[in-house]
Short mmCIF file of C-alpha atoms in Angstrom, two decimals:
data_model
loop_
_atom_site.label_atom_id
_atom_site.label_comp_id
_atom_site.label_asym_id
_atom_site.label_seq_id
_atom_site.Cartn_x
_atom_site.Cartn_y
_atom_site.Cartn_z
CA ASN A 1016 -8.74 15.52 -17.56
CA ALA A 1017 -10.97 14.49 -14.92
CA GLY A 1018 -10.16 11.01 -14.00
CA VAL A 1019 -12.81 9.04 -12.58
CA THR A 1020 -16.49 11.05 -12.03
CA GLN A 1021 -19.12 9.61 -9.72
CA THR A 1022 -22.52 11.30 -9.41
CA PRO A 1023 -24.40 11.91 -7.61
CA LYS A 1024 -22.18 12.58 -4.27
CA PHE A 1025 -24.91 12.06 -1.90
CA GLN A 1026 -28.25 10.30 -1.53
CA VAL A 1027 -30.98 9.36 0.63
CA LEU A 1028 -33.36 6.66 -0.59
CA LYS A 1029 -35.85 5.22 0.86
CA THR A 1030 -36.56 1.04 1.62
CA GLY A 1031 -37.44 -0.50 -1.96
CA GLN A 1032 -36.35 2.10 -3.77
CA SER A 1033 -34.34 2.23 -6.74
CA MET A 1034 -31.39 3.82 -8.51
CA THR A 1035 -28.23 4.00 -10.41
CA LEU A 1036 -25.10 5.28 -9.33
CA GLN A 1037 -23.15 6.55 -12.07
CA CYS A 1038 -19.22 6.72 -12.72
CA ALA A 1039 -17.76 7.95 -16.04
CA GLN A 1040 -13.93 7.60 -16.62
CA ASP A 1041 -11.75 9.85 -19.78
CA MET A 1042 -8.86 7.96 -19.23
CA ASN A 1043 -9.87 4.75 -22.08
CA HIS A 1044 -9.59 2.35 -18.99
CA GLU A 1045 -10.56 -1.11 -19.66
CA TYR A 1046 -10.80 -2.32 -15.81
CA MET A 1047 -13.76 -0.70 -13.33
CA SER A 1048 -15.10 -1.66 -10.45
CA TRP A 1049 -17.42 -0.86 -7.73
CA TYR A 1050 -16.17 -1.19 -4.06
CA ARG A 1051 -18.27 -0.22 -0.91
CA GLN A 1052 -16.71 1.44 2.35
CA ASP A 1053 -18.28 0.31 5.46
CA PRO A 1054 -16.39 1.06 8.82
CA GLY A 1055 -14.19 -1.02 9.95
CA MET A 1056 -14.14 -3.48 7.00
CA GLY A 1057 -12.60 -1.43 4.15
CA LEU A 1058 -13.44 -1.48 0.68
CA ARG A 1059 -15.19 -5.11 -0.59
CA LEU A 1060 -15.37 -5.59 -4.53
CA ILE A 1061 -19.14 -5.56 -5.20
CA HIS A 1062 -18.40 -6.17 -9.27
CA TYR A 1063 -15.97 -5.47 -12.00
CA SER A 1064 -15.84 -5.16 -15.79
CA VAL A 1065 -12.60 -5.94 -17.50
CA GLY A 1066 -13.99 -4.62 -20.59
CA ALA A 1067 -17.18 -2.87 -22.43
CA GLY A 1068 -19.50 -5.87 -22.33
CA ILE A 1069 -18.09 -7.70 -20.14
CA THR A 1070 -19.07 -8.03 -15.85
CA ASP A 1071 -18.03 -10.29 -13.35
CA GLN A 1072 -19.18 -10.65 -9.64
CA GLY A 1073 -17.05 -9.35 -6.64
CA GLU A 1074 -17.46 -10.14 -3.18
CA VAL A 1075 -20.64 -8.64 -1.83
CA PRO A 1076 -22.69 -8.66 -5.34
CA ASN A 1077 -26.10 -9.17 -3.93
CA GLY A 1078 -28.67 -6.70 -4.46
CA TYR A 1079 -26.27 -4.80 -7.13
CA ASN A 1080 -26.25 -4.81 -11.06
CA VAL A 1081 -24.15 -3.97 -13.22
CA SER A 1082 -23.74 -3.25 -17.16
CA ARG A 1083 -20.64 -1.91 -19.17
CA SER A 1084 -22.18 -1.02 -22.79
CA THR A 1085 -19.04 2.05 -22.96
CA THR A 1086 -15.37 1.90 -22.30
CA GLU A 1087 -16.18 4.98 -19.88
CA ASP A 1088 -19.25 4.46 -18.08
CA PHE A 1089 -20.00 1.67 -15.57
CA PRO A 1090 -22.91 2.08 -13.83
CA LEU A 1091 -24.05 0.46 -10.22
CA ARG A 1092 -27.82 -0.19 -10.09
CA LEU A 1093 -29.13 -1.23 -6.35
CA LEU A 1094 -32.45 -2.53 -7.36
CA SER A 1095 -34.92 -2.48 -4.30
CA ALA A 1096 -32.72 -0.34 -1.31
CA ALA A 1097 -32.60 -2.27 1.89
CA PRO A 1098 -30.91 -0.30 4.85
CA SER A 1099 -27.87 -2.61 4.84
CA GLN A 1100 -26.99 -1.23 1.49
CA THR A 1101 -26.18 2.51 3.51
CA SER A 1102 -22.65 2.86 2.98
CA VAL A 1103 -20.11 4.78 0.58
CA TYR A 1104 -19.72 3.85 -2.67
CA PHE A 1105 -16.73 4.29 -5.07
CA CYS A 1106 -15.72 3.71 -8.51
CA ALA A 1107 -12.12 2.84 -9.35
CA SER A 1108 -10.73 2.27 -13.14
CA SER A 1109 -6.98 1.48 -14.28
CA ARG A 1110 -5.39 0.37 -17.93
CA GLY A 1111 -4.67 -2.75 -16.07
CA GLN A 1112 -3.09 -5.33 -13.60
CA GLY A 1113 0.29 -3.68 -12.54
CA VAL A 1114 2.13 -1.14 -10.27
CA ASP A 1115 2.07 1.18 -13.54
CA GLN A 1116 -1.36 0.74 -14.14
CA PRO A 1117 -2.35 1.55 -10.49
CA GLN A 1118 -6.42 2.16 -9.47
CA HIS A 1119 -7.80 5.24 -9.93
CA PHE A 1120 -10.82 6.16 -7.58
CA GLY A 1121 -13.41 8.60 -7.47
CA ASP A 1122 -14.57 10.77 -4.69
CA GLY A 1123 -17.49 8.43 -4.08
CA THR A 1124 -21.44 8.41 -3.48
CA ARG A 1125 -22.38 8.54 -0.26
CA LEU A 1126 -25.74 6.53 0.24
CA SER A 1127 -28.14 6.55 2.93
CA ILE A 1128 -31.29 3.92 2.82
CA LEU A 1129 -33.99 4.89 5.63
CA GLY B 59 -8.98 -17.27 1.38
CA GLU B 60 -7.32 -13.09 0.83
CA ASP B 61 -7.47 -11.44 4.12
CA VAL B 62 -5.94 -8.10 5.08
CA GLU B 63 -5.88 -6.84 8.22
CA GLN B 64 -4.53 -3.60 10.10
CA SER B 65 -4.48 -1.96 12.98
CA LEU B 66 -7.34 0.46 13.21
CA PHE B 67 -5.94 3.47 14.62
CA LEU B 68 -2.55 5.00 15.21
CA SER B 69 -2.17 7.94 16.93
CA VAL B 70 1.17 10.32 16.46
CA ARG B 71 2.95 13.36 17.74
CA GLU B 72 4.51 16.15 14.99
CA GLY B 73 7.87 15.15 14.15
CA ASP B 74 7.68 11.43 14.56
CA SER B 75 7.63 8.57 12.43
CA SER B 76 4.62 6.93 11.94
CA VAL B 77 4.61 3.30 11.38
CA ILE B 78 1.28 1.44 10.22
CA ASN B 79 1.57 -1.99 10.08
CA CYS B 80 -0.28 -4.83 7.76
CA THR B 81 -1.15 -8.50 7.72
CA TYR B 82 -2.02 -10.63 4.32
CA THR B 83 -2.74 -14.19 3.59
CA ASP B 84 -2.29 -14.80 0.00
CA SER B 85 1.16 -15.70 -0.50
CA SER B 86 1.06 -15.66 -4.72
CA SER B 87 0.09 -11.73 -4.25
CA THR B 88 2.40 -9.76 -6.72
CA TYR B 89 2.31 -6.19 -5.36
CA LEU B 90 1.19 -4.85 -2.06
CA TYR B 91 0.20 -1.57 -1.98
CA TRP B 92 -0.38 1.51 0.20
CA TYR B 93 -3.40 4.11 0.13
CA LYS B 94 -4.58 7.15 1.46
CA GLN B 95 -8.11 8.36 2.44
CA GLU B 96 -8.12 12.24 2.80
CA PRO B 97 -11.41 12.85 4.22
CA GLY B 98 -14.20 13.42 1.82
CA ALA B 99 -11.96 12.29 -1.01
CA GLY B 100 -11.32 8.46 -2.61
CA LEU B 101 -8.50 6.47 -2.52
CA GLN B 102 -5.26 7.75 -3.53
CA LEU B 103 -2.06 5.50 -4.26
CA LEU B 104 0.73 6.28 -1.91
CA THR B 105 3.42 3.84 -2.53
CA TYR B 106 3.86 -0.19 -4.08
CA ILE B 107 6.35 -2.80 -3.63
CA PHE B 108 6.67 -5.67 -5.83
CA SER B 109 6.60 -9.24 -3.65
CA ASN B 110 10.00 -10.16 -4.54
CA MET B 111 11.43 -6.97 -3.12
CA ASP B 112 12.05 -6.42 1.00
CA MET B 113 12.50 -3.06 1.05
CA LYS B 114 11.21 0.33 -1.05
CA GLN B 115 12.12 4.13 -0.20
CA ASP B 116 10.49 6.98 -1.57
CA GLN B 117 10.69 10.09 0.04
CA ARG B 118 9.29 10.04 4.00
CA LEU B 119 8.00 6.71 2.73
CA THR B 120 9.79 3.30 3.93
CA VAL B 121 7.87 0.16 2.73
CA LEU B 122 9.33 -3.11 4.11
CA LEU B 123 8.24 -6.24 3.27
CA ASN B 124 8.44 -10.09 5.52
CA LYS B 125 7.18 -12.36 2.93
CA LYS B 126 7.97 -15.13 4.90
CA ASP B 127 6.00 -13.47 7.89
CA LYS B 128 3.30 -12.36 5.16
CA HIS B 129 3.87 -8.61 6.99
CA LEU B 130 3.83 -5.47 5.56
CA SER B 131 4.52 -1.90 6.90
CA LEU B 132 4.77 1.35 5.73
CA ARG B 133 6.79 4.32 7.99
CA ILE B 134 6.88 7.68 7.21
CA ALA B 135 9.30 9.69 8.37
CA ASP B 136 8.64 13.32 10.03
CA THR B 137 4.84 12.75 10.40
CA GLN B 138 3.12 15.97 9.13
CA THR B 139 -0.34 17.11 10.18
CA GLY B 140 -1.49 16.99 6.18
CA ASP B 141 -0.20 13.22 7.27
CA SER B 142 -3.37 13.12 9.10
CA ALA B 143 -5.72 10.68 7.12
CA ILE B 144 -6.88 6.94 6.52
CA TYR B 145 -3.90 4.30 5.02
CA PHE B 146 -5.43 1.15 3.70
CA CYS B 147 -3.38 -1.70 3.03
CA ALA B 148 -4.00 -3.88 -0.22
CA GLU B 149 -2.77 -6.98 -2.51
CA SER B 150 -3.07 -7.77 -5.69
CA ILE B 151 -5.29 -11.19 -6.29
CA ARG B 152 -6.81 -12.90 -9.44
CA ASP B 153 -6.73 -10.65 -11.94
CA TYR B 154 -7.66 -7.07 -11.51
CA LYS B 155 -8.49 -7.47 -8.28
CA LEU B 156 -7.25 -5.71 -4.91
CA SER B 157 -8.01 -7.23 -1.71
CA PHE B 158 -8.07 -4.13 1.38
CA GLY B 159 -7.78 -4.31 4.69
CA ALA B 160 -10.09 -2.29 6.84
CA GLY B 161 -7.78 0.72 7.05
CA THR B 162 -6.18 2.68 9.95
CA THR B 163 -6.85 5.78 11.05
CA VAL B 164 -3.94 8.41 11.72
CA THR B 165 -4.10 11.76 13.46
CA VAL B 166 -1.23 13.78 13.66
CA ARG B 167 -1.28 16.07 17.12
CA ALA B 168 0.85 18.79 17.99
#
């Protein structure tokens, strides 16, 4: 049981490049989300999904796209990378809401945009 | 809006108690959580409290909730070097969303 797996762990991009951050979970969780973590700002929600085929915007969605074609996978796409998107990105999943269904986090992707 | 605030740093001597404080703004929050993040890792759920509770104890961890003041605290008894980490307070808001504080970096010194 791998939990939430994020790839890659590290990535360096040039401004304007595009890339996809992968997230997969093997717990059959309906809910998945992407956060970015910046110093002194905690985690901010980028996009989330409550099930396959359903996505919605979080607090800071601009510059990012998501899709949820399967329950297991929730990729995050940077369309045209900007230095302001340098951050640590976390994917999380949960069966639903409630303390008996806490969010499980991946280990993060450290992304630098030059 | 949903704002969660925490102090950014805490230094504590090994064996002492640590107290991490948090304030939140959404009075409709159902659950309040404490997460721990060790270096290079994701967030791990430490403990939680339901909004109709005042206190919860779980081994070395004690969570206190003052709903009137929207104040949450996490006390770690007998702090150990392995407790050095970033601790995040989070409140549940609409649907499945969590609103996180900026995190408190706890440093345990010998």
